[in-house]
mmCIF file of C-alpha atoms in Angstrom:
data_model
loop_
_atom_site.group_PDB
_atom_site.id
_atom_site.type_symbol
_atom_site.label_atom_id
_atom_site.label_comp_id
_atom_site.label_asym_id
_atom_site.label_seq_id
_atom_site.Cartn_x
_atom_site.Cartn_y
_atom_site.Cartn_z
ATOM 1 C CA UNK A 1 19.757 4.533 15.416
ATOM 2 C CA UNK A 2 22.016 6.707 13.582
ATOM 3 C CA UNK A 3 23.914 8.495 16.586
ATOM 4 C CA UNK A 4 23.413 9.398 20.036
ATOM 5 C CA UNK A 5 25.249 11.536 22.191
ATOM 6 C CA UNK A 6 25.251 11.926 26.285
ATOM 7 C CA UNK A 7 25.403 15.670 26.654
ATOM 8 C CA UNK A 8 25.336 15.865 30.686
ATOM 9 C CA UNK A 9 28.361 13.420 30.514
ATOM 10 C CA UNK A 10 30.336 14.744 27.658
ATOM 11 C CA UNK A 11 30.159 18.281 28.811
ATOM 12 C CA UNK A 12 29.655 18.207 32.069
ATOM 13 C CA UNK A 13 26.198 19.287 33.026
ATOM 14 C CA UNK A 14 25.288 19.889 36.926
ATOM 15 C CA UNK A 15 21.755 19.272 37.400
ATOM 16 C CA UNK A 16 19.086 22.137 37.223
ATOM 17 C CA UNK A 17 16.274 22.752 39.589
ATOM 18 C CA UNK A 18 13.882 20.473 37.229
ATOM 19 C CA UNK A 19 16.183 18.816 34.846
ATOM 20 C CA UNK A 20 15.967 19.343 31.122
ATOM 21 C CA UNK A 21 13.088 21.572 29.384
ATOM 22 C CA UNK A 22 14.643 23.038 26.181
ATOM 23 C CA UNK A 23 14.029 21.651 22.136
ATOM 24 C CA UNK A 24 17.028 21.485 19.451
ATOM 25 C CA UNK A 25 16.938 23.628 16.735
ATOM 26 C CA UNK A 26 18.219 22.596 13.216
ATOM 27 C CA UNK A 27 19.663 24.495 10.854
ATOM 28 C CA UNK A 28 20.578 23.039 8.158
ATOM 29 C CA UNK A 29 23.069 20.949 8.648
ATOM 30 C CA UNK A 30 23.036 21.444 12.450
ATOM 31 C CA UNK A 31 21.159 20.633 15.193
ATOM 32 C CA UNK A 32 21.771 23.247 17.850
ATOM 33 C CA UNK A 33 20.868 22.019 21.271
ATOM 34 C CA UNK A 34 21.607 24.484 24.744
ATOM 35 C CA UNK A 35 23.386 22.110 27.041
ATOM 36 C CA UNK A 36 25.475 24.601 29.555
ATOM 37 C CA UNK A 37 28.308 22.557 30.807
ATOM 38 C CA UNK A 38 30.457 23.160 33.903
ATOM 39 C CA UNK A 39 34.178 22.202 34.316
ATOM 40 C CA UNK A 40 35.293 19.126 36.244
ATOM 41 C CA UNK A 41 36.079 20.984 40.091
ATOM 42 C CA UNK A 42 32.265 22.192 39.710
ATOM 43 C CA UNK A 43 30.817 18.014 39.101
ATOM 44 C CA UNK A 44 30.580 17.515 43.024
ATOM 45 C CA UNK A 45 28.631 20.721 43.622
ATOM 46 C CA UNK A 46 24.876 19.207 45.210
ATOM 47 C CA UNK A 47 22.374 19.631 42.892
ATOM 48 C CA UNK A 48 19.991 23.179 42.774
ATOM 49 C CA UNK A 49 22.820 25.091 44.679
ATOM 50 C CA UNK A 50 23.631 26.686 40.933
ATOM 51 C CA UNK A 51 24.881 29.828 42.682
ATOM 52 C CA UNK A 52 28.477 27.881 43.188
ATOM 53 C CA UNK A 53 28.354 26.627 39.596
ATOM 54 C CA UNK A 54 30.171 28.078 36.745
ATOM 55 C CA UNK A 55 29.810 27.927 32.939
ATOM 56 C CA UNK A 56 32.746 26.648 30.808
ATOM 57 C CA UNK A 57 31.729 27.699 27.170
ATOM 58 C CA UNK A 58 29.383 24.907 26.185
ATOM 59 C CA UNK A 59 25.750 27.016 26.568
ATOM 60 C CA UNK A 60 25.103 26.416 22.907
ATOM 61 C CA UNK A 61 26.487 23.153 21.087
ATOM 62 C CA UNK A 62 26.291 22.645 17.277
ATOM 63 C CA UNK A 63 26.228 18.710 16.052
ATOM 64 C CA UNK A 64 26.329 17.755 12.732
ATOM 65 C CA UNK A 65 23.017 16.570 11.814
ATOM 66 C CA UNK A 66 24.194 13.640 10.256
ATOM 67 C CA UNK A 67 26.976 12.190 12.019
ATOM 68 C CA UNK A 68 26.570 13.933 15.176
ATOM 69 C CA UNK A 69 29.970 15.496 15.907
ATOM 70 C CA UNK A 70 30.325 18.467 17.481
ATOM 71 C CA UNK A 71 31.123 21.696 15.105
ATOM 72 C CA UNK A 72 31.199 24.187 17.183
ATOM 73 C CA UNK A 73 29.826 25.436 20.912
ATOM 74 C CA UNK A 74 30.010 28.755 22.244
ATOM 75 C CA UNK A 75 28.647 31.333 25.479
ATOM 76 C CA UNK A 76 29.925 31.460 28.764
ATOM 77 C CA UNK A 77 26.465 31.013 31.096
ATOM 78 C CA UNK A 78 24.235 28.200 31.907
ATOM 79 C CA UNK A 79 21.234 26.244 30.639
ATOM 80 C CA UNK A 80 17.702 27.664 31.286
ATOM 81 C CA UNK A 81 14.106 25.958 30.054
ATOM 82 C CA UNK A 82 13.667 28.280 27.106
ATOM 83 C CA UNK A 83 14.950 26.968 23.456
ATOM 84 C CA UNK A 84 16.679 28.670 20.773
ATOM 85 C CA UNK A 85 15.109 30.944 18.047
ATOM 86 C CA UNK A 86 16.430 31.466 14.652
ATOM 87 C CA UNK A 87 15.789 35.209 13.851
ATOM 88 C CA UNK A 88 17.284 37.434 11.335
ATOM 89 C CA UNK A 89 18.669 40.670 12.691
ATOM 90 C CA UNK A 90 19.719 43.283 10.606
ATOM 91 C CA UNK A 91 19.294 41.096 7.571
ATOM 92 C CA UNK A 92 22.051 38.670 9.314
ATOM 93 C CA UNK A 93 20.565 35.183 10.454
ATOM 94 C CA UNK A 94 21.547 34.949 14.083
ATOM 95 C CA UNK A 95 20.297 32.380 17.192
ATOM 96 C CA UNK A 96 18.173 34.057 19.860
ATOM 97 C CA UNK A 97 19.216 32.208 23.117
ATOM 98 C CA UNK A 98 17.385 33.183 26.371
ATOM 99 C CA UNK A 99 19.777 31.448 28.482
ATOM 100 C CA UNK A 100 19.801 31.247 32.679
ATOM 101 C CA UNK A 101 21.396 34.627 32.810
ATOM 102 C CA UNK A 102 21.351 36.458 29.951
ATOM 103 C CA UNK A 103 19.535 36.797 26.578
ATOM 104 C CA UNK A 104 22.351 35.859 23.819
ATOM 105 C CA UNK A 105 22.951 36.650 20.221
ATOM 106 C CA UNK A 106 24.778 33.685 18.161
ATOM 107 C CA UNK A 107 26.257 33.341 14.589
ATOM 108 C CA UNK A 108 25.235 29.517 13.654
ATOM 109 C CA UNK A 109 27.679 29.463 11.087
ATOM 110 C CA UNK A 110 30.381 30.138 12.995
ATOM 111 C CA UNK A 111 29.492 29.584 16.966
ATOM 112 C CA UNK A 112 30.422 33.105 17.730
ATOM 113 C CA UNK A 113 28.337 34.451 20.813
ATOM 114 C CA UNK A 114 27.877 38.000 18.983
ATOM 115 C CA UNK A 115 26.707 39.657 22.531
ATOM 116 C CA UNK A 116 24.354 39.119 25.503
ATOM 117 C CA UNK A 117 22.456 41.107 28.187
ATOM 118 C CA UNK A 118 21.511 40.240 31.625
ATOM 119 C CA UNK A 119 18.114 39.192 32.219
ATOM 120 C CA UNK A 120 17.222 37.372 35.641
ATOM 121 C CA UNK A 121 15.579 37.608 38.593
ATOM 122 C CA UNK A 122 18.129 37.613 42.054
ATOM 123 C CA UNK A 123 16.371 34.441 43.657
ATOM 124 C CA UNK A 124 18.297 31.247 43.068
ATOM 125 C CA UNK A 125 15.201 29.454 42.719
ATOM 126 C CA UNK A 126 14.484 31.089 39.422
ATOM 127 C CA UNK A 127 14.127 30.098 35.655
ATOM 128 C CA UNK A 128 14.043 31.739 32.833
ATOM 129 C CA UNK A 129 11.728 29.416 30.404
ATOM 130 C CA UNK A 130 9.731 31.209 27.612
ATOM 131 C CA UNK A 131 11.120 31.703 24.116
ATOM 132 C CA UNK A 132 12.001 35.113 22.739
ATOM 133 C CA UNK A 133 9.626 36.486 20.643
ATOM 134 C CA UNK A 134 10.648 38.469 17.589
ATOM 135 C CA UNK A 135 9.178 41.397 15.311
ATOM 136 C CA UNK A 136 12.523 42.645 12.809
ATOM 137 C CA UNK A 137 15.167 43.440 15.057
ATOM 138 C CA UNK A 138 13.025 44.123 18.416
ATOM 139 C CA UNK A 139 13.453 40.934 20.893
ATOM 140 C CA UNK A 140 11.039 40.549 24.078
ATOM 141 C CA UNK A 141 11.634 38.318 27.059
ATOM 142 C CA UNK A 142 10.511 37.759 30.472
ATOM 143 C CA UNK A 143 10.600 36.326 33.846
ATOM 144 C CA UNK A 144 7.996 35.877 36.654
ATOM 145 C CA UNK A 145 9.941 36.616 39.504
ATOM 146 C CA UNK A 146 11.340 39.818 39.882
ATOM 147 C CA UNK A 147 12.381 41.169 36.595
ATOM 148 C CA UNK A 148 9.061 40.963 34.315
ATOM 149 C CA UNK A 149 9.358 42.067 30.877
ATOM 150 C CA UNK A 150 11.549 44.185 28.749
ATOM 151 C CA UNK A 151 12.006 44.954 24.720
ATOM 152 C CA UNK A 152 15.270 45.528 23.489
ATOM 153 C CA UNK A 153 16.029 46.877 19.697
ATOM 154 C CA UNK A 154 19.172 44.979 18.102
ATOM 155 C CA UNK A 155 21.551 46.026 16.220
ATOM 156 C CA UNK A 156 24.547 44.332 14.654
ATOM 157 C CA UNK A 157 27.610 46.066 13.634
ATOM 158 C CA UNK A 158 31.453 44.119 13.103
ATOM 159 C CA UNK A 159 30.549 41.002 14.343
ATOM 160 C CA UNK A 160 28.947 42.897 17.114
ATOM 161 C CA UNK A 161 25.652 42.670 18.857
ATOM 162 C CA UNK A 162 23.954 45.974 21.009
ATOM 163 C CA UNK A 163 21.251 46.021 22.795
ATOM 164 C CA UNK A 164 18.650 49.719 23.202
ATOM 165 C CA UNK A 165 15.852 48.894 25.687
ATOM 166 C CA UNK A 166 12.155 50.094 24.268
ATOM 167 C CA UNK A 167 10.452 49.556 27.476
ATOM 168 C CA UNK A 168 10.918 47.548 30.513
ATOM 169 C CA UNK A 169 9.061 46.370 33.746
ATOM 170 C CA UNK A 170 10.058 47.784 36.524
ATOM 171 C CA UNK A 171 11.611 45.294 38.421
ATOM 172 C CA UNK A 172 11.144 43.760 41.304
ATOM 173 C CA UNK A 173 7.349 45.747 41.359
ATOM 174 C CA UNK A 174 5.199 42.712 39.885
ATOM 175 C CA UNK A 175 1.976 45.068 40.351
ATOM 176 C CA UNK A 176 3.272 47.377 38.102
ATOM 177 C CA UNK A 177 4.685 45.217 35.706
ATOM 178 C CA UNK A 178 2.816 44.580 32.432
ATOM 179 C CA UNK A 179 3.841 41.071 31.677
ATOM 180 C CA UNK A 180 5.640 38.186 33.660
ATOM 181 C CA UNK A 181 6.250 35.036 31.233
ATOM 182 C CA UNK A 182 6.737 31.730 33.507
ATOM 183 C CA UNK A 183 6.084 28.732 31.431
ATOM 184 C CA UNK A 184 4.046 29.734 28.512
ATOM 185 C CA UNK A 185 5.826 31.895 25.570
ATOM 186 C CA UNK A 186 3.365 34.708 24.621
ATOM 187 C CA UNK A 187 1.957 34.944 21.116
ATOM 188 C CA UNK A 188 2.347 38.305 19.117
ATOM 189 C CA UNK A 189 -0.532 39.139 16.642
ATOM 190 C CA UNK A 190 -0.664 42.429 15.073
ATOM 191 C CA UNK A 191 1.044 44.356 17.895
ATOM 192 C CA UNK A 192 -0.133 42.990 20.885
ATOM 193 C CA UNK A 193 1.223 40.046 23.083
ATOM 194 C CA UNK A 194 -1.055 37.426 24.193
ATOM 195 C CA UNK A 195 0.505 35.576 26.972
ATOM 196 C CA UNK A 196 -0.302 34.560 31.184
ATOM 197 C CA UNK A 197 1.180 36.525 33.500
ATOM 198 C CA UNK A 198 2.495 35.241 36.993
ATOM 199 C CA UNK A 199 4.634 32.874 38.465
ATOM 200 C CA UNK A 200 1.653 30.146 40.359
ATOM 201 C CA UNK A 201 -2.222 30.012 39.825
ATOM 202 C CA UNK A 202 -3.208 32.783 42.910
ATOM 203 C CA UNK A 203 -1.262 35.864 40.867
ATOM 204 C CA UNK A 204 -1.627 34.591 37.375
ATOM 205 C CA UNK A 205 -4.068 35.990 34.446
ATOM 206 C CA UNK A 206 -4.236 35.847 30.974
ATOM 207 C CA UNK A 207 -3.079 39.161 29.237
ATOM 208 C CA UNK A 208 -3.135 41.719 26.080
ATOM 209 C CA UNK A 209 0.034 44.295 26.408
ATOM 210 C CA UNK A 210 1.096 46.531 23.797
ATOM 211 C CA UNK A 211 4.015 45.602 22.105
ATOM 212 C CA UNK A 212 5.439 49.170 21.282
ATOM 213 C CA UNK A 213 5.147 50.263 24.727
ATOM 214 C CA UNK A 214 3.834 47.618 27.183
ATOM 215 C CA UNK A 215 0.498 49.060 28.166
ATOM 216 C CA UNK A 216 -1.858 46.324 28.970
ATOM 217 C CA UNK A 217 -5.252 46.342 27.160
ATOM 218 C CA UNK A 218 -6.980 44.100 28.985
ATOM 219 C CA UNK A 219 -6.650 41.007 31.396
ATOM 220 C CA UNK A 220 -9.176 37.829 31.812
ATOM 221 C CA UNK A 221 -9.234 34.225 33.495
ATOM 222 C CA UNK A 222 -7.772 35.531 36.938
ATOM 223 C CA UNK A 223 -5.613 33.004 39.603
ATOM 224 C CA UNK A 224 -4.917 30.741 36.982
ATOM 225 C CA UNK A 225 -2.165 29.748 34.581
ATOM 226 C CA UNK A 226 -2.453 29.267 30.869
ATOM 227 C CA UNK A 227 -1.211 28.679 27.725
ATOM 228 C CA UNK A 228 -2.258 30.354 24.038
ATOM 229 C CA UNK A 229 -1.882 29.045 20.594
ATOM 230 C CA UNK A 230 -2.731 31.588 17.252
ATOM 231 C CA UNK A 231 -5.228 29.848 14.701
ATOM 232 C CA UNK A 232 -5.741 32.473 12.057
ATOM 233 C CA UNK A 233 -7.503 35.221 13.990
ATOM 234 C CA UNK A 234 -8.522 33.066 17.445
ATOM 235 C CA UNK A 235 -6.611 32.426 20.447
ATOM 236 C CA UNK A 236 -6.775 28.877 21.821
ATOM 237 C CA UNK A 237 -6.282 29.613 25.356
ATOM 238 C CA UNK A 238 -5.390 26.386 27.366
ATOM 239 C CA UNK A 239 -5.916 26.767 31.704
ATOM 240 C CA UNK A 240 -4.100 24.444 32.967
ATOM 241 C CA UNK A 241 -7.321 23.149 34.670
ATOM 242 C CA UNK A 242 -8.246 21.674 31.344
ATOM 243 C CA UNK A 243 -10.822 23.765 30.194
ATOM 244 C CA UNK A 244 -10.239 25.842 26.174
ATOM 245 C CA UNK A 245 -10.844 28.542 25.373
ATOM 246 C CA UNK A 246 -11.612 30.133 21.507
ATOM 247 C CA UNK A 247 -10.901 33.691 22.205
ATOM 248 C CA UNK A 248 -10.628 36.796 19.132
ATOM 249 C CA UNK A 249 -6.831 38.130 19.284
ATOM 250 C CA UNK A 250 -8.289 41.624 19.300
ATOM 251 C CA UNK A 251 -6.994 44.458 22.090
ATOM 252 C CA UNK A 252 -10.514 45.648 22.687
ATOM 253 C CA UNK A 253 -11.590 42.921 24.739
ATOM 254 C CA UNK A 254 -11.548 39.383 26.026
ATOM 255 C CA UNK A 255 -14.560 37.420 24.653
ATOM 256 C CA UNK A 256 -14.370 33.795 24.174
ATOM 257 C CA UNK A 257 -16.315 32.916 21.453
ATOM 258 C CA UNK A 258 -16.448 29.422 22.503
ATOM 259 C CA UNK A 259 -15.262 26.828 25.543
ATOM 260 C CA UNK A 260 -14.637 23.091 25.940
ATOM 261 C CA UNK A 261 -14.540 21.966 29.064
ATOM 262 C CA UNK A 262 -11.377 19.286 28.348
ATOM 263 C CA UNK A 263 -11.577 18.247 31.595
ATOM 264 C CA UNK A 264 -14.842 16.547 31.583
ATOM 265 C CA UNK A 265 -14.572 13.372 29.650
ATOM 266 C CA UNK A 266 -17.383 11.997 27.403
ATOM 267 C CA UNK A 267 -17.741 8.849 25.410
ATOM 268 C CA UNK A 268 -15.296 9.719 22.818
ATOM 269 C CA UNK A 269 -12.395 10.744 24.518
ATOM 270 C CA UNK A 270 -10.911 10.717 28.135
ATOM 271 C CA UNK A 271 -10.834 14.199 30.456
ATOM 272 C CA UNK A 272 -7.602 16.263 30.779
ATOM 273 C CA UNK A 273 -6.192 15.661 34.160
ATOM 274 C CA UNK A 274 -4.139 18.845 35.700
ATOM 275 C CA UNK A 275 -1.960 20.648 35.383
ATOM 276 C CA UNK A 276 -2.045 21.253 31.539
ATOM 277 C CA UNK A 277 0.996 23.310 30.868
ATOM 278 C CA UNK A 278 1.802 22.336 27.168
ATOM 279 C CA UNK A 279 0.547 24.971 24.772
ATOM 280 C CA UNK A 280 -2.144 23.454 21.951
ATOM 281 C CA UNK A 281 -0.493 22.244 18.515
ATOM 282 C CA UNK A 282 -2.966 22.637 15.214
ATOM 283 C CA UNK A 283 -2.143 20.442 11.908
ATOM 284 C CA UNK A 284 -4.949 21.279 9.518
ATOM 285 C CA UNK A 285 -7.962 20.656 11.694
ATOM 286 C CA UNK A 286 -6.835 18.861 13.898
ATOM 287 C CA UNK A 287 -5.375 19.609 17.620
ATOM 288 C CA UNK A 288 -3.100 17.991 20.586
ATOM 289 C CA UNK A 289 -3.861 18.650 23.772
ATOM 290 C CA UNK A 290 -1.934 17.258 26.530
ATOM 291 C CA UNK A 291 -2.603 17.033 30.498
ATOM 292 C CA UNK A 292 -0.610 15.396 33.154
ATOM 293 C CA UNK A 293 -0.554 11.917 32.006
ATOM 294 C CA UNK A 294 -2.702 11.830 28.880
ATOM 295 C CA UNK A 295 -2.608 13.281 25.350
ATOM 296 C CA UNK A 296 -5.662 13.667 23.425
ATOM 297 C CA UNK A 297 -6.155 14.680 19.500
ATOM 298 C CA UNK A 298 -9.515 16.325 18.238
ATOM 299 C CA UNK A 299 -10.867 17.683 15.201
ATOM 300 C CA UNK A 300 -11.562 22.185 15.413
ATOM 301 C CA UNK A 301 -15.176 21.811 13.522
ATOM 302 C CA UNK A 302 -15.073 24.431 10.544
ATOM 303 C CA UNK A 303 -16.237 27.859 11.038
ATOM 304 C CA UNK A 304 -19.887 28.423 10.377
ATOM 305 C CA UNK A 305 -22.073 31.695 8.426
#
């Protein structure tokens, strides 16, 4: 062990709805972890009742990689289940933070929260989890409950970060809206997203929108929830009942060129239990896949004339 630090305790953190969902991000010499503390009159305040807590500057911490002291922390709002993004905007290398209430701009190198704009649903019972995806200096997040989605073009100027929406959902109109992230980030591939849509299984569907303008292309595997991974060309599209799906990243249509049915076992390997939530991870050719309680590796065959 080379260090350790107790977050929740040194910074005060009042418990979320469902604990702790967000990764660290190094940079360099830092590891950059969202942690949202809460002064001391706030620690008695009964957990998920977050509409009586306040934020006390600690959103984004920076320890030193090595010994892990604390360099720097910045933003006035609270944790959410997303996890910071390096980008760079405007040629400037910034840290995307889609945060409980807002989406924030950060300098790493100096903790300076360069701006932020709101971006939540009203319900108190409501998380903002997927990470910001990034194309130059256009950002897109979402929610699932009321707000949907929305692409803003940064701009940095003095130390100063502005935000020019492209397009936006219209919010609280979730028929209307093109694309409502919940807990799978979508994947962009030559101009389109490729994400699920809803909050639970009964309005969820897997999705192609538009990234210029949000029109959706086309949408496939109705009532239930999913996650998508980019392999070259193909879409590994995850349901969380288990079953995967190799599916052509094109906007013309959804046609899965092949499925395995994860949640059937056979003698080599156990099945996939639900819900499978965690998006697929690809080393060379080989791929996690992870249900409820069990985490299985196997080998993508190679493709074939």
């Amino acid at each position: 062990l080379l260090w350790q630090r107790d977050v929740n305790d040194q910074f005060g953190v009042v418990q979320n709805f469902f604990g702790v969902g967000s990764s660290p991000l190094v940079i360099g010499d830092q590891v950059l972890v969202m942690v949202g503390g809460s002064p001391e009159q706030d620690q008695s305040i009964a957990p998920g009742r977050l509409d009586r807590v306040s934020p006390d500057g600690s959103l984004l911490v920076s320890f030193d990689r090595r010994s892990g002291e604390v360099r720097w922390q910045c933003g006035d709002d609270l944790a959410s289940y997303s996890s910071p993004r390096a980008a760079v905007i405007d040629g400037r290398q910034v840290v995307l933070l889609f945060a409980r209430n807002r989406l924030h701009v950060i300098d790493p190198e100096t903790g300076r929260d360069l701006g932020s704009v709101p971006h939540r649903a009203r319900l108190l019972e409501s998380v903002n989890a997927m990470v910001p995806v990034v194309q130059g200096n256009r950002v897109f997040v979402s929610d699932c409950y009321e707000q949907g989605g929305v692409l803003f073009d940064i701009s940095i100027d003095a130390d100063e970060a502005t935000f020019q929406t492209v397009w936006q959902d219209p919010p609280e109109n979730r028929r209307a809206q093109a694309l409502r992230s919940h807990l799978s980030t979508p994947v962009l591939h030559e101009g389109f997203l490729y994400a699920c849509s809803g909050r639970n299984a009964p309005d969820s569907d897997f999705r192609c929108v538009r990234w210029s303008d949000g029109e959706v292309m086309w949408t496939a595997l109705s009532r239930r929830r999913s996650t998508a991974t980019l392999l070259g060309d193909v879409l590994l599209v995850l349901k969380e009942t288990g079953s995967l799906h190799f599916v052509p990243a094109t906007p013309e249509k959804f046609e899965a060129l092949a499925v395995w049915e994860l949640s059937e076992a056979d003698q080599q390997r156990p099945a996939l239990r639900y819900p499978c939530w965690s998006a697929p991870i690809v080393v060379g050719d080989r791929m996690l896949v992870r249900g409820d309680d069990t985490l299985i590796c196997v080998r993508i065959p190679p493709p074939t004339d």
